[in-house]
PDB file of C-alpha atoms in Angstrom:
ATOM      1  CA  MET A   1      11.031 -38.267  42.235  1.00  0.00           C
ATOM      2  CA  ALA A   2       7.758 -37.335  40.897  1.00  0.00           C
ATOM      3  CA  VAL A   3       8.415 -34.853  37.333  1.00  0.00           C
ATOM      4  CA  LYS A   4       6.532 -32.045  37.035  1.00  0.00           C
ATOM      5  CA  MET A   5       5.194 -32.336  33.280  1.00  0.00           C
ATOM      6  CA  ASP A   6       4.136 -28.835  31.462  1.00  0.00           C
ATOM      7  CA  PRO A   7       0.994 -29.951  28.682  1.00  0.00           C
ATOM      8  CA  LEU A   8       2.059 -29.164  25.363  1.00  0.00           C
ATOM      9  CA  GLY A   9      -0.470 -26.292  23.610  1.00  0.00           C
ATOM     10  CA  ALA A  10      -3.214 -24.861  26.701  1.00  0.00           C
ATOM     11  CA  PRO A  11      -5.868 -26.199  28.161  1.00  0.00           C
ATOM     12  CA  GLU A  12      -7.759 -23.410  29.714  1.00  0.00           C
ATOM     13  CA  LEU A  13      -8.800 -22.468  26.104  1.00  0.00           C
ATOM     14  CA  GLY A  14      -9.559 -26.117  25.657  1.00  0.00           C
ATOM     15  CA  MET A  15      -6.087 -25.848  22.041  1.00  0.00           C
ATOM     16  CA  SER A  16      -3.393 -27.950  21.486  1.00  0.00           C
ATOM     17  CA  ARG A  17      -0.278 -26.406  20.063  1.00  0.00           C
ATOM     18  CA  ALA A  18      -0.504 -27.474  16.763  1.00  0.00           C
ATOM     19  CA  GLU A  19      -4.552 -25.407  16.442  1.00  0.00           C
ATOM     20  CA  ILE A  20      -2.170 -22.794  18.452  1.00  0.00           C
ATOM     21  CA  LEU A  21       0.330 -22.180  15.971  1.00  0.00           C
ATOM     22  CA  GLU A  22      -2.065 -23.096  13.095  1.00  0.00           C
ATOM     23  CA  TYR A  23      -3.773 -19.985  14.439  1.00  0.00           C
ATOM     24  CA  SER A  24      -0.732 -17.365  15.149  1.00  0.00           C
ATOM     25  CA  SER A  25       0.609 -18.556  10.836  1.00  0.00           C
ATOM     26  CA  SER A  26      -3.262 -17.377  10.076  1.00  0.00           C
ATOM     27  CA  MET A  27      -2.123 -13.808  11.693  1.00  0.00           C
ATOM     28  CA  LEU A  28       0.667 -13.726  10.098  1.00  0.00           C
ATOM     29  CA  GLU A  29      -0.493 -14.756   6.929  1.00  0.00           C
ATOM     30  CA  ALA A  30      -3.328 -11.173   7.578  1.00  0.00           C
ATOM     31  CA  SER A  31      -0.890  -8.941   9.014  1.00  0.00           C
ATOM     32  CA  LEU A  32       1.826  -9.886   5.806  1.00  0.00           C
ATOM     33  CA  SER A  33      -1.630  -9.481   3.580  1.00  0.00           C
ATOM     34  CA  GLY A  34      -2.687  -6.256   5.336  1.00  0.00           C
ATOM     35  CA  THR A  35       1.074  -5.143   4.878  1.00  0.00           C
ATOM     36  CA  GLU A  36       0.525  -6.114   0.557  1.00  0.00           C
ATOM     37  CA  LEU A  37      -1.909  -3.723   0.415  1.00  0.00           C
ATOM     38  CA  PHE A  38      -0.587  -0.980   2.121  1.00  0.00           C
ATOM     39  CA  TYR A  39       1.916  -0.788  -0.001  1.00  0.00           C
ATOM     40  CA  THR A  40      -0.408  -1.480  -2.836  1.00  0.00           C
ATOM     41  CA  LEU A  41      -2.554   1.611  -2.246  1.00  0.00           C
ATOM     42  CA  LEU A  42       0.274   3.831  -1.570  1.00  0.00           C
ATOM     43  CA  PHE A  43       1.077   3.171  -4.433  1.00  0.00           C
ATOM     44  CA  ALA A  44      -2.459   3.639  -6.474  1.00  0.00           C
ATOM     45  CA  TYR A  45      -2.518   6.908  -4.123  1.00  0.00           C
ATOM     46  CA  VAL A  46       0.292   7.998  -6.083  1.00  0.00           C
ATOM     47  CA  VAL A  47       0.216   7.465  -9.003  1.00  0.00           C
ATOM     48  CA  ALA A  48      -3.351   8.273  -9.422  1.00  0.00           C
ATOM     49  CA  MET A  49      -2.140  12.087  -7.795  1.00  0.00           C
ATOM     50  CA  TYR A  50       0.359  12.236 -10.386  1.00  0.00           C
ATOM     51  CA  ILE A  51      -2.447  11.309 -13.261  1.00  0.00           C
ATOM     52  CA  ALA A  52      -5.182  12.930 -12.005  1.00  0.00           C
ATOM     53  CA  GLY A  53      -3.963  15.962  -8.962  1.00  0.00           C
ATOM     54  CA  LYS A  54      -3.818  19.182 -10.614  1.00  0.00           C
ATOM     55  CA  GLN A  55      -7.438  18.750 -12.734  1.00  0.00           C
ATOM     56  CA  LEU A  56      -9.138  17.614  -8.677  1.00  0.00           C
ATOM     57  CA  THR A  57     -10.864  21.034  -7.108  1.00  0.00           C
ATOM     58  CA  LYS A  58     -10.042  21.795  -4.172  1.00  0.00           C
ATOM     59  CA  LEU A  59     -13.675  19.626  -2.425  1.00  0.00           C
ATOM     60  CA  GLN A  60     -12.546  16.649  -5.099  1.00  0.00           C
ATOM     61  CA  TYR A  61      -8.692  17.083  -2.999  1.00  0.00           C
ATOM     62  CA  VAL A  62      -9.771  16.383   0.716  1.00  0.00           C
ATOM     63  CA  ILE A  63     -12.359  14.594   0.010  1.00  0.00           C
ATOM     64  CA  ALA A  64      -9.761  11.672  -1.388  1.00  0.00           C
ATOM     65  CA  ASN A  65      -6.823  12.767   1.224  1.00  0.00           C
ATOM     66  CA  ALA A  66      -9.582  12.229   4.404  1.00  0.00           C
ATOM     67  CA  MET A  67     -10.215   8.697   2.188  1.00  0.00           C
ATOM     68  CA  TYR A  68      -6.879   7.680   2.060  1.00  0.00           C
ATOM     69  CA  LEU A  69      -6.383   8.801   5.875  1.00  0.00           C
ATOM     70  CA  ILE A  70      -9.405   6.698   6.776  1.00  0.00           C
ATOM     71  CA  VAL A  71      -8.225   3.761   4.749  1.00  0.00           C
ATOM     72  CA  MET A  72      -4.432   3.868   6.118  1.00  0.00           C
ATOM     73  CA  SER A  73      -5.189   4.483   9.234  1.00  0.00           C
ATOM     74  CA  MET A  74      -6.671   1.256   9.582  1.00  0.00           C
ATOM     75  CA  GLN A  75      -4.411  -0.689   7.666  1.00  0.00           C
ATOM     76  CA  ILE A  76      -1.649   0.664   9.760  1.00  0.00           C
ATOM     77  CA  PHE A  77      -4.067  -1.016  13.191  1.00  0.00           C
ATOM     78  CA  LEU A  78      -4.747  -3.892  11.021  1.00  0.00           C
ATOM     79  CA  ILE A  79      -1.320  -4.823  10.737  1.00  0.00           C
ATOM     80  CA  TYR A  80      -0.306  -3.751  13.926  1.00  0.00           C
ATOM     81  CA  HIS A  81      -3.182  -6.415  15.719  1.00  0.00           C
ATOM     82  CA  THR A  82      -2.746  -8.958  13.746  1.00  0.00           C
ATOM     83  CA  THR A  83       0.919  -8.771  14.795  1.00  0.00           C
ATOM     84  CA  ALA A  84       0.713  -7.997  17.605  1.00  0.00           C
ATOM     85  CA  VAL A  85      -2.339 -11.167  17.604  1.00  0.00           C
ATOM     86  CA  GLN A  86      -0.237 -13.605  16.191  1.00  0.00           C
ATOM     87  CA  ASN A  87       2.765 -12.630  19.538  1.00  0.00           C
ATOM     88  CA  LEU A  88       0.458 -13.192  21.632  1.00  0.00           C
ATOM     89  CA  TRP A  89      -0.455 -17.217  20.827  1.00  0.00           C
ATOM     90  CA  ILE A  90       2.948 -17.783  19.459  1.00  0.00           C
ATOM     91  CA  GLY A  91       3.462 -17.196  23.600  1.00  0.00           C
ATOM     92  CA  TYR A  92       0.508 -19.691  24.261  1.00  0.00           C
ATOM     93  CA  ALA A  93       2.620 -21.856  22.677  1.00  0.00           C
ATOM     94  CA  GLY A  94       4.862 -21.949  24.259  1.00  0.00           C
ATOM     95  CA  LEU A  95       7.344 -19.889  22.073  1.00  0.00           C
ATOM     96  CA  VAL A  96       8.967 -16.831  21.649  1.00  0.00           C
ATOM     97  CA  THR A  97       8.887 -14.570  19.304  1.00  0.00           C
ATOM     98  CA  ASN A  98      11.726 -11.751  18.318  1.00  0.00           C
ATOM     99  CA  THR A  99       8.982 -10.323  16.532  1.00  0.00           C
ATOM    100  CA  GLY A 100       8.116  -7.621  19.728  1.00  0.00           C
ATOM    101  CA  ASN A 101       6.283  -4.684  19.393  1.00  0.00           C
ATOM    102  CA  GLU A 102       9.245  -2.847  18.990  1.00  0.00           C
ATOM    103  CA  LEU A 103      10.031  -3.911  15.190  1.00  0.00           C
ATOM    104  CA  TRP A 104       5.816  -3.171  15.310  1.00  0.00           C
ATOM    105  CA  MET A 105       6.389   0.489  15.957  1.00  0.00           C
ATOM    106  CA  ILE A 106       9.139   1.049  13.699  1.00  0.00           C
ATOM    107  CA  SER A 107       7.516  -0.123  10.733  1.00  0.00           C
ATOM    108  CA  GLY A 108       4.608   1.287  11.462  1.00  0.00           C
ATOM    109  CA  GLY A 109       6.483   4.692  12.299  1.00  0.00           C
ATOM    110  CA  VAL A 110       8.152   3.584   8.286  1.00  0.00           C
ATOM    111  CA  ASN A 111       4.325   3.729   6.993  1.00  0.00           C
ATOM    112  CA  ALA A 112       3.177   6.569   8.467  1.00  0.00           C
ATOM    113  CA  MET A 113       6.301   8.529   7.163  1.00  0.00           C
ATOM    114  CA  LEU A 114       5.482   7.025   4.265  1.00  0.00           C
ATOM    115  CA  VAL A 115       1.617   7.725   3.799  1.00  0.00           C
ATOM    116  CA  LEU A 116       2.750  11.546   5.427  1.00  0.00           C
ATOM    117  CA  LEU A 117       4.775  11.739   2.349  1.00  0.00           C
ATOM    118  CA  SER A 118       2.550  10.406   0.216  1.00  0.00           C
ATOM    119  CA  LEU A 119       0.743  13.478   0.437  1.00  0.00           C
ATOM    120  CA  TRP A 120       3.538  15.979   0.703  1.00  0.00           C
ATOM    121  CA  PHE A 121       4.225  14.373  -2.802  1.00  0.00           C
ATOM    122  CA  SER A 122      -0.112  14.675  -4.142  1.00  0.00           C
ATOM    123  CA  ASN A 123       0.764  17.959  -2.408  1.00  0.00           C
ATOM    124  CA  LYS A 124       3.037  19.100  -4.522  1.00  0.00           C
ATOM    125  CA  ILE A 125       1.644  17.813  -7.641  1.00  0.00           C
ATOM    126  CA  ARG A 126      -1.708  20.293  -6.969  1.00  0.00           C
ATOM    127  CA  HIS A 127       0.939  23.634  -5.863  1.00  0.00           C
ATOM    128  CA  PRO A 128       4.369  22.722  -7.637  1.00  0.00           C
ATOM    129  CA  THR A 129       6.828  25.350  -6.918  1.00  0.00           C
ATOM    130  CA  SER A 130       8.792  26.041 -10.024  1.00  0.00           C
ATOM    131  CA  GLU A 131       7.168  25.975 -14.311  1.00  0.00           C
ATOM    132  CA  PRO A 132       8.614  22.596 -16.597  1.00  0.00           C
ATOM    133  CA  PRO A 133      11.534  23.534 -18.634  1.00  0.00           C
ATOM    134  CA  SER A 134      10.027  24.264 -22.052  1.00  0.00           C
ATOM    135  CA  ALA A 135      11.455  21.026 -23.259  1.00  0.00           C
ATOM    136  CA  LEU A 136       8.955  19.189 -20.992  1.00  0.00           C
ATOM    137  CA  ARG A 137       5.903  21.322 -22.146  1.00  0.00           C
TER     138      ARG A 137
END
């Protein structure tokens, strides 16, 4: 009686299972590093706008926001890409992952919402709707 033996790894890629898992692990680390950088940039922007937002000209404000949106969009894409690649390589190793696209869609949506809220915050700093109490002037 013949038994079918599936090789561990991906012979078509010329990699062992350990190499595949190592690459998958490096993609997970890249995703986590990207997430860390995303939140660092988010809070740096909020603090910078809180401190200097009122002093910026309209052109400076538009340029700062454009650069911020470009960088944050790239970070969100980086997080998505590294997570997708990590899931692909986990599949090559013959493992099932629970961090599918649904989870990324939720976290990507939350990240996009945080970027929009930070832009709203910076706009409110530039154009406050009420006067501060006289004790805080």
